[in-house]
Short mmCIF file of C-alpha atoms in Angstrom, two decimals:
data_model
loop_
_atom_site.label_atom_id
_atom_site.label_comp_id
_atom_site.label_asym_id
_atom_site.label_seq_id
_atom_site.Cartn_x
_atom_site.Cartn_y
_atom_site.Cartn_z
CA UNK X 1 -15.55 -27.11 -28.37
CA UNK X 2 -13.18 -26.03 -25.87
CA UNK X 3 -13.25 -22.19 -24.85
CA UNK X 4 -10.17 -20.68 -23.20
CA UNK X 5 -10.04 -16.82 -21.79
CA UNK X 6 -7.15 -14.59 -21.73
CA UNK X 7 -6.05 -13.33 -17.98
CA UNK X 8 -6.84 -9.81 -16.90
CA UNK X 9 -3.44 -8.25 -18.14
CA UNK X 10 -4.24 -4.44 -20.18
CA UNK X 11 -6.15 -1.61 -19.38
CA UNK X 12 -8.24 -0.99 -16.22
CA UNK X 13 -7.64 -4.74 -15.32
CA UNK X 14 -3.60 -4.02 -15.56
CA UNK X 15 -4.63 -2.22 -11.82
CA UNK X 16 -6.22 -5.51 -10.20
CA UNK X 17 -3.37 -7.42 -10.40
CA UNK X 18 -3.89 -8.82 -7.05
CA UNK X 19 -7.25 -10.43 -8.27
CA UNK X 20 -5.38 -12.18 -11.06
CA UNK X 21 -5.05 -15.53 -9.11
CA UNK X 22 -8.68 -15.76 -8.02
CA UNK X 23 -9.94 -15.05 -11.82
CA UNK X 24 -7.89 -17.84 -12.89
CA UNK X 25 -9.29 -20.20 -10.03
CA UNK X 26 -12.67 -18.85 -10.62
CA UNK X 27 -12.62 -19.39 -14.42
CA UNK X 28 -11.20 -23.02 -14.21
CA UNK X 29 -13.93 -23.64 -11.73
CA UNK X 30 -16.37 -22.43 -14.45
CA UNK X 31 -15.34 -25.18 -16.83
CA UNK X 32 -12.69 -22.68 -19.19
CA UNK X 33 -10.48 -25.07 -21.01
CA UNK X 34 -7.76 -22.82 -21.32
CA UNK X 35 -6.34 -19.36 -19.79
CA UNK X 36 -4.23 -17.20 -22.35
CA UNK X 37 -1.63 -13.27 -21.78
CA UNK X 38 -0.76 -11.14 -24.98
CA UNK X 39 2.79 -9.32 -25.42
CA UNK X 40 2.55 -5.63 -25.81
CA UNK X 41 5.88 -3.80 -24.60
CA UNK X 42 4.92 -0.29 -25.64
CA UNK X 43 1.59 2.23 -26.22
CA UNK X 44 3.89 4.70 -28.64
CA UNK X 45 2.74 8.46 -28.50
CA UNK X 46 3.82 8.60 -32.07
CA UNK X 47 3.51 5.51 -33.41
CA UNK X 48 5.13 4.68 -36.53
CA UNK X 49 3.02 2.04 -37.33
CA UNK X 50 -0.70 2.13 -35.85
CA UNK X 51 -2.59 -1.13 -34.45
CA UNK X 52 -4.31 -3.14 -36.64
CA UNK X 53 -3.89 -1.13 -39.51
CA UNK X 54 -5.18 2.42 -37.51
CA UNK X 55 -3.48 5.35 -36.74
CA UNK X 56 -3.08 4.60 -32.75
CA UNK X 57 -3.20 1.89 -30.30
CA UNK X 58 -5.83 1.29 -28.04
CA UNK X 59 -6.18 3.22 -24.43
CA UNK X 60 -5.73 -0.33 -22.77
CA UNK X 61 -2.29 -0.94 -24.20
CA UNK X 62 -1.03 2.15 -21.90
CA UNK X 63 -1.24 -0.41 -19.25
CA UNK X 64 0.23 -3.88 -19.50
CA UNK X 65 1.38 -6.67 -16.75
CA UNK X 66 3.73 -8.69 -17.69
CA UNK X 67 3.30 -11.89 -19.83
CA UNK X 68 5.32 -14.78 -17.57
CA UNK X 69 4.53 -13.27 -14.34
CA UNK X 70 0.97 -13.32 -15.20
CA UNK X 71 1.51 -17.27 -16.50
CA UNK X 72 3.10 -17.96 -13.42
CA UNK X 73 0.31 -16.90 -11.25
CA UNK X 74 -2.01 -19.15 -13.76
CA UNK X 75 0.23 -21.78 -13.26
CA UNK X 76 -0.21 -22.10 -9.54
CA UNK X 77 -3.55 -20.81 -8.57
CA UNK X 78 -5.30 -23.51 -11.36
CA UNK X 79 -4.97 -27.49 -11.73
CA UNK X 80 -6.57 -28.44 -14.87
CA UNK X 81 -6.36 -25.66 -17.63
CA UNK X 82 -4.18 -25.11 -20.20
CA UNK X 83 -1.66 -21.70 -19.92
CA UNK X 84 -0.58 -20.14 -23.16
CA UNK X 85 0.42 -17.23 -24.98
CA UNK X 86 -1.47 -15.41 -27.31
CA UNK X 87 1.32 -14.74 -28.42
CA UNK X 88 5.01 -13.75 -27.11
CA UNK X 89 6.95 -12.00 -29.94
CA UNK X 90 9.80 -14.24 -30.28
CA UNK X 91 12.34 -12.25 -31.37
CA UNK X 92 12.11 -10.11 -28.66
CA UNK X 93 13.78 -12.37 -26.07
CA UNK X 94 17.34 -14.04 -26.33
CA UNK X 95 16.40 -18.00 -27.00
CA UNK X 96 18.18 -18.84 -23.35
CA UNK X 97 16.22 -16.48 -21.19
CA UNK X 98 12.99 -17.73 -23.08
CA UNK X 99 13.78 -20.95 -22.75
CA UNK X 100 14.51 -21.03 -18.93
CA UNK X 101 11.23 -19.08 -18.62
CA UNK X 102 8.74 -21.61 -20.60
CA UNK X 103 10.53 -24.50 -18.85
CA UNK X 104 10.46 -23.22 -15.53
CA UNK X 105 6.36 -22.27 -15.97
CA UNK X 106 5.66 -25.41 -17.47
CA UNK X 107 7.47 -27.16 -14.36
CA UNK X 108 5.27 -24.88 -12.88
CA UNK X 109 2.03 -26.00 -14.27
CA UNK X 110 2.84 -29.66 -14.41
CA UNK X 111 2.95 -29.84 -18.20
CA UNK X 112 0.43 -27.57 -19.10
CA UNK X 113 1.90 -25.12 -21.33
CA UNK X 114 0.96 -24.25 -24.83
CA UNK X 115 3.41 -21.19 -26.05
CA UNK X 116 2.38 -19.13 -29.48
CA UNK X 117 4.90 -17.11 -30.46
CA UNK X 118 4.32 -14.45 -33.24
CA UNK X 119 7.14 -12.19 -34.96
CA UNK X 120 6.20 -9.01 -33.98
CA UNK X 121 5.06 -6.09 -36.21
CA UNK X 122 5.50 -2.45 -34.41
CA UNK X 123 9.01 -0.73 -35.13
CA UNK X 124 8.40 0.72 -31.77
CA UNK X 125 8.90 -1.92 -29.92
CA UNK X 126 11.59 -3.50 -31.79
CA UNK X 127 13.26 -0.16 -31.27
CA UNK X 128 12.71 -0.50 -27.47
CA UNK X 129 14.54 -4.03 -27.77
CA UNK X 130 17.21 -3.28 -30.14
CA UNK X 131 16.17 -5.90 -31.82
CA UNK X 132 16.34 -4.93 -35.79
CA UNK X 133 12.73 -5.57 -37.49
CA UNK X 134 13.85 -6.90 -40.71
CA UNK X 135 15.21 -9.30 -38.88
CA UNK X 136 12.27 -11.15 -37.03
CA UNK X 137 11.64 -13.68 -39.24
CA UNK X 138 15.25 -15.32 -38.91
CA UNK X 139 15.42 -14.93 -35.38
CA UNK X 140 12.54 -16.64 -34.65
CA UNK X 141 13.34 -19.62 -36.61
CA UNK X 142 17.04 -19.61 -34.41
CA UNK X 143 14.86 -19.21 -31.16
CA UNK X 144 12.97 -22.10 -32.47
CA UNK X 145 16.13 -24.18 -32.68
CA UNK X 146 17.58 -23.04 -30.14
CA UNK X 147 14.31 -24.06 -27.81
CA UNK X 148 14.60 -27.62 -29.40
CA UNK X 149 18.42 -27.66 -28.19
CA UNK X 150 17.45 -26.42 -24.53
CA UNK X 151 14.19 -29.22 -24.39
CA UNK X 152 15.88 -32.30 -25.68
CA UNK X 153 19.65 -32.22 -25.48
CA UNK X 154 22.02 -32.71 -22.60
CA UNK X 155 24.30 -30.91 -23.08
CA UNK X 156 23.23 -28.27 -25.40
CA UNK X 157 24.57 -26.00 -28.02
CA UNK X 158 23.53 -23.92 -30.68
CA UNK X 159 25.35 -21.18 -33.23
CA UNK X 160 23.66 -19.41 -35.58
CA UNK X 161 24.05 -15.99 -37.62
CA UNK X 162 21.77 -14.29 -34.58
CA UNK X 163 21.72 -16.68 -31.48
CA UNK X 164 24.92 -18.28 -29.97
CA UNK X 165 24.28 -21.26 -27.34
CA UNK X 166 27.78 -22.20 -25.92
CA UNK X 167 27.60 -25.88 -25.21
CA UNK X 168 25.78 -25.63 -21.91
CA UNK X 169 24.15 -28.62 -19.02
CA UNK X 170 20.72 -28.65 -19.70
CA UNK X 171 19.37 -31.35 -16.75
CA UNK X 172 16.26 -29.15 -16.20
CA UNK X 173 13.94 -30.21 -18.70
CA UNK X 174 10.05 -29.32 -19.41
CA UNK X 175 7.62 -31.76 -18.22
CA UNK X 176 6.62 -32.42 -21.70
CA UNK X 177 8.27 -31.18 -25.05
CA UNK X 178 5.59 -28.22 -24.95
CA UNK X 179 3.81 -27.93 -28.21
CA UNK X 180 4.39 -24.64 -30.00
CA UNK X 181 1.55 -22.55 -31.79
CA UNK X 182 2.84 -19.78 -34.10
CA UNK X 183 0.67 -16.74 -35.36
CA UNK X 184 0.82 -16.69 -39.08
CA UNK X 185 -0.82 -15.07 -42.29
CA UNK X 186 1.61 -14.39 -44.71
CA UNK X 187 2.76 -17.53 -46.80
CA UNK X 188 5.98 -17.71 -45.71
CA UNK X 189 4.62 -17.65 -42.00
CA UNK X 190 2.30 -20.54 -42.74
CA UNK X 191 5.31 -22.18 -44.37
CA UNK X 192 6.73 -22.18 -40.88
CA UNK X 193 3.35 -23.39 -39.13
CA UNK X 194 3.54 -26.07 -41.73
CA UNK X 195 7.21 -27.37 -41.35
CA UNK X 196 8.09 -26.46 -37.64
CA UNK X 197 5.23 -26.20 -35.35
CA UNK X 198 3.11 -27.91 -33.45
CA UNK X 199 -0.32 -25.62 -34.36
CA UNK X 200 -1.75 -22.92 -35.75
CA UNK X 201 -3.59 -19.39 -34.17
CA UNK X 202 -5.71 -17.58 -36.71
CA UNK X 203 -7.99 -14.65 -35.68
CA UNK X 204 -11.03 -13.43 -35.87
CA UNK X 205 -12.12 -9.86 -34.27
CA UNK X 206 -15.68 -9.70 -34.64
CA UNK X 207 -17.86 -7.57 -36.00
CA UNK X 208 -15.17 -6.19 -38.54
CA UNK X 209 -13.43 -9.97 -39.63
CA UNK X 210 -16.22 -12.78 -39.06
CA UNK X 211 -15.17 -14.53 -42.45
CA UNK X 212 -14.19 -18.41 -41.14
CA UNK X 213 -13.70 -19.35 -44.84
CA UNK X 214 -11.20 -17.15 -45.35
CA UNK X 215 -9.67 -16.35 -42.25
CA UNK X 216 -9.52 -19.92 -41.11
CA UNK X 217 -10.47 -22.33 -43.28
CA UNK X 218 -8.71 -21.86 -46.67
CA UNK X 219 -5.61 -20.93 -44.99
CA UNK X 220 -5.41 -23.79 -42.64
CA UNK X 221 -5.97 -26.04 -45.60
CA UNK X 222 -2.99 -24.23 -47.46
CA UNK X 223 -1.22 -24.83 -44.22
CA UNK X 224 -1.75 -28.79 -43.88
CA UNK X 225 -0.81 -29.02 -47.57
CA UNK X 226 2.42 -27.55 -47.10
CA UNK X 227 2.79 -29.99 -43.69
CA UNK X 228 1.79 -32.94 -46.46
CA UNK X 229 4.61 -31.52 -48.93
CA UNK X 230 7.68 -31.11 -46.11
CA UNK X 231 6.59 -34.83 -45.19
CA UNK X 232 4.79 -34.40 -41.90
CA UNK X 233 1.49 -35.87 -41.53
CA UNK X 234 -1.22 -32.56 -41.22
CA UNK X 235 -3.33 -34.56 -38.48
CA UNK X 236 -0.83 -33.87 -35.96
CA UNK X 237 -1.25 -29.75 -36.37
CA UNK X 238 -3.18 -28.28 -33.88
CA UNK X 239 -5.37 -25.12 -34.36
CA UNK X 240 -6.79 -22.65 -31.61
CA UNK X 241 -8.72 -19.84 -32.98
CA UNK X 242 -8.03 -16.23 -31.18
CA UNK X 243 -11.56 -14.11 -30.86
CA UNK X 244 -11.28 -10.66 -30.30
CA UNK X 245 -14.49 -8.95 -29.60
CA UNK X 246 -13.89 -5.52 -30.15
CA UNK X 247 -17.22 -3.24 -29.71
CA UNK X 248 -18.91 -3.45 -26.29
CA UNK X 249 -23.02 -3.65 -26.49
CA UNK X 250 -25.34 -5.87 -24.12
CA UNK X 251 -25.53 -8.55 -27.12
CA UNK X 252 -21.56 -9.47 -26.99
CA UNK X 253 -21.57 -12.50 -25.16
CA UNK X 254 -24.65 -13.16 -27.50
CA UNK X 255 -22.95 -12.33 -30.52
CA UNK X 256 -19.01 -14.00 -29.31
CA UNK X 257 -21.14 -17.18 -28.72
CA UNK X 258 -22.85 -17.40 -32.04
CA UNK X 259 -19.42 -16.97 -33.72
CA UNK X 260 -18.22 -19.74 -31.99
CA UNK X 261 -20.92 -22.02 -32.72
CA UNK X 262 -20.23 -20.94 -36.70
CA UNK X 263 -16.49 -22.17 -36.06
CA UNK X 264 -17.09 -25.60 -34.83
CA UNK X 265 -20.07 -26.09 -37.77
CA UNK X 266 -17.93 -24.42 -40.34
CA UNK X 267 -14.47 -25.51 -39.64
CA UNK X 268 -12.32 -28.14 -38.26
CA UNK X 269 -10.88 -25.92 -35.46
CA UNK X 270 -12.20 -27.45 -31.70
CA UNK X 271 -10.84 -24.66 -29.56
CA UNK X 272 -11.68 -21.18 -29.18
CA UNK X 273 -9.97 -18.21 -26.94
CA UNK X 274 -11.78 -15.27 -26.18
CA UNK X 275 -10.14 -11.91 -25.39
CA UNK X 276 -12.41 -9.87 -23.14
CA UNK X 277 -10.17 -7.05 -21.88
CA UNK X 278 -11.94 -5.00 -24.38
CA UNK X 279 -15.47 -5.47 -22.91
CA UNK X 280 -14.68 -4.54 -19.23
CA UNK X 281 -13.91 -2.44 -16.95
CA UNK X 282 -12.59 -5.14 -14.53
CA UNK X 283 -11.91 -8.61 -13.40
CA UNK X 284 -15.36 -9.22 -12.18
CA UNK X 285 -17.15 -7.85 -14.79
CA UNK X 286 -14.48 -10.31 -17.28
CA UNK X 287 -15.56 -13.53 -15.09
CA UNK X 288 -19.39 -12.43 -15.59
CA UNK X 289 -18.67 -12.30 -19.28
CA UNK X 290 -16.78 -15.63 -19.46
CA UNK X 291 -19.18 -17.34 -17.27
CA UNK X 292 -21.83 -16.06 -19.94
CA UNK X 293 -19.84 -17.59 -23.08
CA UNK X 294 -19.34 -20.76 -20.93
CA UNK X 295 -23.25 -21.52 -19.87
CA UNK X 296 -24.46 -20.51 -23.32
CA UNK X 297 -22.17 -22.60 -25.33
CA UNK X 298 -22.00 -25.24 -23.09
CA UNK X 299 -25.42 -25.75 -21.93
#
């Protein structure tokens, strides 16, 4: 199983983000597969719509670094590890800016970048970007074509109903065509896992959802189906499962390890990310915690 972190990005870690560089080095030296940064623009007052179904967001989203500056320091203080995200909300970001940003980190990285993208769900924040929500779901599949346009064609050119691309040089290319991970739960989300992505990122946030059956397992197999159905052949999807441990006690690294275990006996997913920015205070107390994960699953 391969266990990846995310870097020390919201809340009380937002304020170290000098140490940022050595965490990564430190974590890559501890045998972490992967490092992983979240997207969260805004921590509304008001919110119209709370996180994760509550009336609020959490004290740690008041205090957020920045996704691709916190990729690019990943992407030169480590050698080995995999740099994703966990996940960018797509439709956010006009398709050429995001483009010359994933290119230029996975130059960066030498080929080492895995990018999820999600759709977004707070009217906030697509407020803050002028971006209209009911919209999200077409943009992203634009920014998806217009990120296949950018990677592979010289020169390249897209128009769509939201995204125009005039006919543009492209030379700069990613190392590799990076393979692209989309967030998805509703059907017609999974539709898009299934007929345009690379891989899949399911969730668990343990203790409240711990059910791999039917947070990961029956919908990946709907998922591969649908990959089977559009003609693609399922073995190539990828799936990294997102672990959010949300309630701090002295058995957590006990308890996120267990889970894990569960996932590789119970399911067909072979890579893990664990979010600790919930269980500490800061970026030592985050490399104590991984390095706990890390020696008790991989004794």
């Amino acid at each position: 199983m391969k266990i990846g972190f995310t870097l020390p990005q919201a809340g009380n870690v937002a304020w170290q983000a000098p140490q940022a560089a050595r965490y990564a080095r430190e974590l890559e030296q501890l045998g972490a597969d992967s490092l992983w940064v979240i997207d969260r623009l805004l921590s509304p007052v008001n919110p119209t719509l709370g996180h994760n179904g509550g009336e609020d967001f959490p004290a740690e989203f008041r205090a957020v670094l920045d996704p691709f500056v916190l990729l690019a320091v990943a992407a030169t203080a480590t050698e080995r590890v995999l740099i994703g995200s966990n996940v960018l909300n797509a439709p956010w970001y006009p398709p050429a800016l995001l483009a010359r940003a994933l290119t230029s980190l996975d130059v960066l990285s030498g080929g080492r970048l895995a990018p999820g993208f999600g759709v977004g769900w707070s009217p906030d924040e697509f407020e803050a970007v002028n971006v209209p929500m009911s919209e999200r779901g077409a943009r992203l599949d634009e920014t998806l074509d217009v990120l296949d346009q950018l990677w592979t064609a010289d020169p390249a050119e897209y128009r769509g109903k939201h995204w125009t691309l005039p006919a543009t040089r492209a030379a700069l290319k990613p190392t590799r065509r990076p393979p692209i991970y989309l967030a998805a739960f509703a059907p017609a989300s999974m539709r898009r896992v299934a007929t345009r992505a690379d891989g899949w990122l399911p969730a668990l946030v343990p203790p409240r959802t711990t059910d791999i059956e039917t947070a990961v397992t029956k919908p990946w197999a709907l998922i591969r189906a649908m990959a089977e159905d559009a003609g693609r052949d399922p073995d190539e999807l990828d799936v990294i499962l997102r672990i959010y441990p949300s309630v701090r006690s002295g058995t957590a690294v006990t308890e996120v390890v267990e889970l894990i275990k569960r996932v590789e006996a119970e399911s067909e997913v072979r890579h893990v990310l664990v979010d600790l920015m919930y269980l500490a205070d800061d970026v030592d107390q985050m490399l104590d915690l991984a390095a706990g994960v890390l020696s008790s699953a991989h004794p």
